Amino acid sequence: MERNPYVPIPVDVAKITTEVTTKDIKTFRFAFVNKEDEEAFAYLPGQFAELSIFGKGESPIGIASSPTDRGYVEFTVMKAGTVTSELHNMEEGTRMGIRGPLGNTWPLEYLAGKNVVLVGGGFAFTTIRSLINYMLYEENRSRFGKITVVYGAREPGLLLYKDELALWEKRDDIEMNVTVDKGDADWKGKEGFVPAICKEVAPSSENAVALICGPPIMIRFTLPEFFNLGFSKENIFTSLEMRMKCGIGKCGRCNVGSKYVCKDGPVFSLAELDALTPEY
Amino acid sequence: METRLIKKDLLAGLIKGLAQDTLVYAPVQDEDNVLFKVLEKGMEPLTEYDNTKNAPKNFFFPQQETLMRYLKKERGSELLGVPGVTAEAVLFGVRPCDARSFVLLDNIFDDPQYRDPYYVDRREKTTIISIACTRPPYTACFCTSVGGHPLSSEGVDVSLIDLGDNWLAEFVTEKGEKLMKKLGDLPKGDEQWASKKEALAEKAAGAITTKIPGKDIKPWLDENFDHPFWDTIHASCLACGTCTYLCPTCHCFDITDEIKKSDGRRVRSWDSCMYWLFTHETSGHNPRTSQKQRWRQRFMHKFKYFVDNFDAIACVGCGRCVMYCPVNIDIRKIAQDISKL
């Protein structure tokens, strides 16, 4: 029988990691209660799911783990509204639900054989992290060219996935450029805003695609740098957020023009966005 | 297609007969309004009426419905169940414009990628009997401008056409033919009625005098999202949402949780793009902060976005929003004004 797309898949909170010094961003690792649900929850980087807590509601969140991580699925969530606050109060072992995977993916087919530039700002690094782990996976790495990452946060304590960042720094098959607006006494990395670091790093646009995620202000100042580097709008992708309820293109609230962010997105190229109405 | 004749004064009785062992919804008089209600013993279905105040979309997409029930536990909660399958039903007395709305809504709810089980279940189990508009009821009617026709049988299983002394019953679908067998022996409506129907169709279409540019304004809408015209339509709008609630094709909804002690349910309710909260995000950001943006969204959704996605205008020309808007905003006039730009 067809699965009812409104009924959440039962999961247990298997692990909670506090990511930042302000403690308002945590990564939740969920384990599927039923093995067959794990098989059915086949996802790719860039997709999202509705985190579903009975009695509170649902919240659409990008998937932060990679499908190459078997046995669990992870979401990095900022404490903001009703559902995410409840989530932040949860303890490991609590049962809840997820609905998904939803939406489209980072353009994996299109990225194959190309150099990939990943730009993330602040909290908007979660589905990029999924993609990095996916591309670095042993069996996948050869399908992609050079990987260049520019990731920035306001201060060192606000960087997500610090252990992984350190591991990636040590590898020679990914170029990491981690920056903070302002470092502290222990900070040995780059200082400066993401657009400036992009300019400094100056990734070649030749056979390259850039995926850019971050606060609107960061995106606004980063895009010109990429245009200057020769990236076309067809080769720059971003991921949109909108208020959502159903996540499956019916409830009508996440449209940008004739596209629904939940079903046709969340990943769009700049060329695609240009063809839509500027209301998001 | 099978056709039959039903004597004018026998129709109500046949419908009441159906209601003895089948769930039948029919238009009935309720104080000043005509509303669809479950036809119970002693109730009289109307066969001559203008149109129901509410669009019949709620039979497939109720104003509020429980999607699932759950039990809140000390830690986490447990799904108790999803409402079961619904009963076979007959929806009698739908106007052709409203019947067309089901075909449009199928695009959303019966999308093969994500089928909406609640809507699809009811839709599959319901047989729709329409009463064609041989005399279009309102000056606000404009179905012929948006792809409909007063005698259309689109979205209909059985179409009833008023021939004077008789109803011509056309059993359009398999579901309709199945219903025909339950109606007992009826005289065949042979070919002589075809020409009569044609004349009635022409007369009925001619009686709809309001013409609006439907798909003709699409090229303008494609290019003019930022046109100053959009500043001129919303000023009197109260954001009451009446237009969206009465609209046969508006399908936006909200999903909320309701919990009483440990018994909880997740509920779907109609929502409206006319409301500020509709798109308000937790971060505080709202892509549509003004009523201008919300009106543009409603109009664009019907006359551009839906056309882009499904090649049909998401408006059936029933005229409800025109008749019941408390400040007389007229979607027909907006379309006409656009065509003059």
Coordinates of C-alpha atoms in Angstrom, one line a residue, chain A residues 2 4-8 52-58 80-81 91-95 101-102 241-243 245-246 248-253 255 257-258 260 263 277-280, chain B residues 68 70 72 75-77 79 82 108 111 113-118 225 251-255 257 266 268 271 277-282 285 287-288 293 296-297 301 305 308-309:
Chain A
E2 CA 1.1 3.5 -0.7
N4 CA 0.4 8.1 3.7
P5 CA 2.7 11.1 3.2
Y6 CA 1.3 12.9 6.3
V7 CA 2.1 10.2 8.8
P8 CA 5.5 10.6 10.3
S52 CA 7.4 15.9 13.7
I53 CA 6.5 16.1 17.3
F54 CA 3.0 15.1 18.2
G55 CA 1.3 17.8 20.3
K56 CA 3.7 20.5 19.0
G57 CA 3.8 20.3 15.2
E58 CA 6.3 20.0 12.5
A80 CA 13.7 29.1 17.3
G81 CA 10.0 28.2 17.5
E91 CA 16.7 13.8 25.9
E92 CA 18.3 11.0 24.1
G93 CA 16.0 8.0 23.8
T94 CA 12.8 10.1 23.1
R95 CA 10.6 8.8 20.4
P101 CA 12.8 12.7 2.5
L102 CA 11.3 15.8 0.8
E241 CA 13.7 28.3 2.9
M242 CA 10.1 29.2 3.2
R243 CA 7.4 28.5 5.7
K245 CA 3.3 22.8 6.3
C246 CA 2.7 19.8 4.1
I248 CA 4.5 17.8 -0.6
G249 CA 3.2 20.7 -2.8
K250 CA -0.4 20.9 -1.6
C251 CA -0.8 23.3 1.3
G252 CA 0.1 26.2 -0.9
R253 CA 2.3 28.5 1.2
N255 CA 5.5 29.0 -3.6
G257 CA 6.0 32.0 -8.5
S258 CA 4.8 28.8 -10.0
Y260 CA 7.0 25.2 -4.6
K263 CA 8.6 20.0 -4.0
T277 CA 9.1 36.0 -9.1
P278 CA 11.4 37.7 -6.6
E279 CA 9.2 37.0 -3.6
Y280 CA 10.9 34.7 -1.0
Chain B
M68 CA -4.2 11.2 12.6
Y70 CA -2.0 10.0 18.9
K72 CA 0.9 11.6 24.4
R75 CA 8.3 10.6 27.0
G76 CA 7.3 11.0 23.3
S77 CA 4.0 9.9 21.9
L79 CA 0.4 7.1 16.8
V82 CA -5.4 7.4 10.8
I108 CA -3.0 19.0 -6.5
D111 CA -0.7 14.1 -7.9
Q113 CA 4.2 11.7 -6.7
Y114 CA 2.3 12.4 -3.5
R115 CA -1.3 11.2 -3.5
D116 CA -3.4 12.7 -0.7
P117 CA -5.1 9.6 0.7
Y118 CA -7.9 11.5 2.4
F225 CA 5.1 41.1 -11.4
H251 CA -6.8 24.6 -1.6
C252 CA -4.4 26.1 0.8
F253 CA -4.4 24.5 4.2
D254 CA -2.7 24.5 7.6
I255 CA -1.7 21.6 9.7
D257 CA -1.8 19.8 16.6
R266 CA -3.2 16.4 14.0
R268 CA -5.8 19.9 8.6
D271 CA -6.0 28.4 5.4
L277 CA 0.5 34.8 9.1
F278 CA 0.2 32.4 6.1
T279 CA 3.8 32.9 5.1
H280 CA 5.3 34.3 8.3
E281 CA 8.4 32.4 9.2
T282 CA 9.8 31.7 12.7
H285 CA 11.0 37.0 7.9
P287 CA 8.0 37.1 2.0
R288 CA 4.5 38.7 1.7
Q293 CA 1.6 41.1 -2.2
R296 CA -1.1 39.6 -6.3
Q297 CA -0.3 36.1 -5.1
H301 CA -1.9 31.8 -8.5
Y305 CA 1.1 29.9 -11.6
D308 CA 2.1 27.3 -15.8
N309 CA 1.8 24.0 -13.9

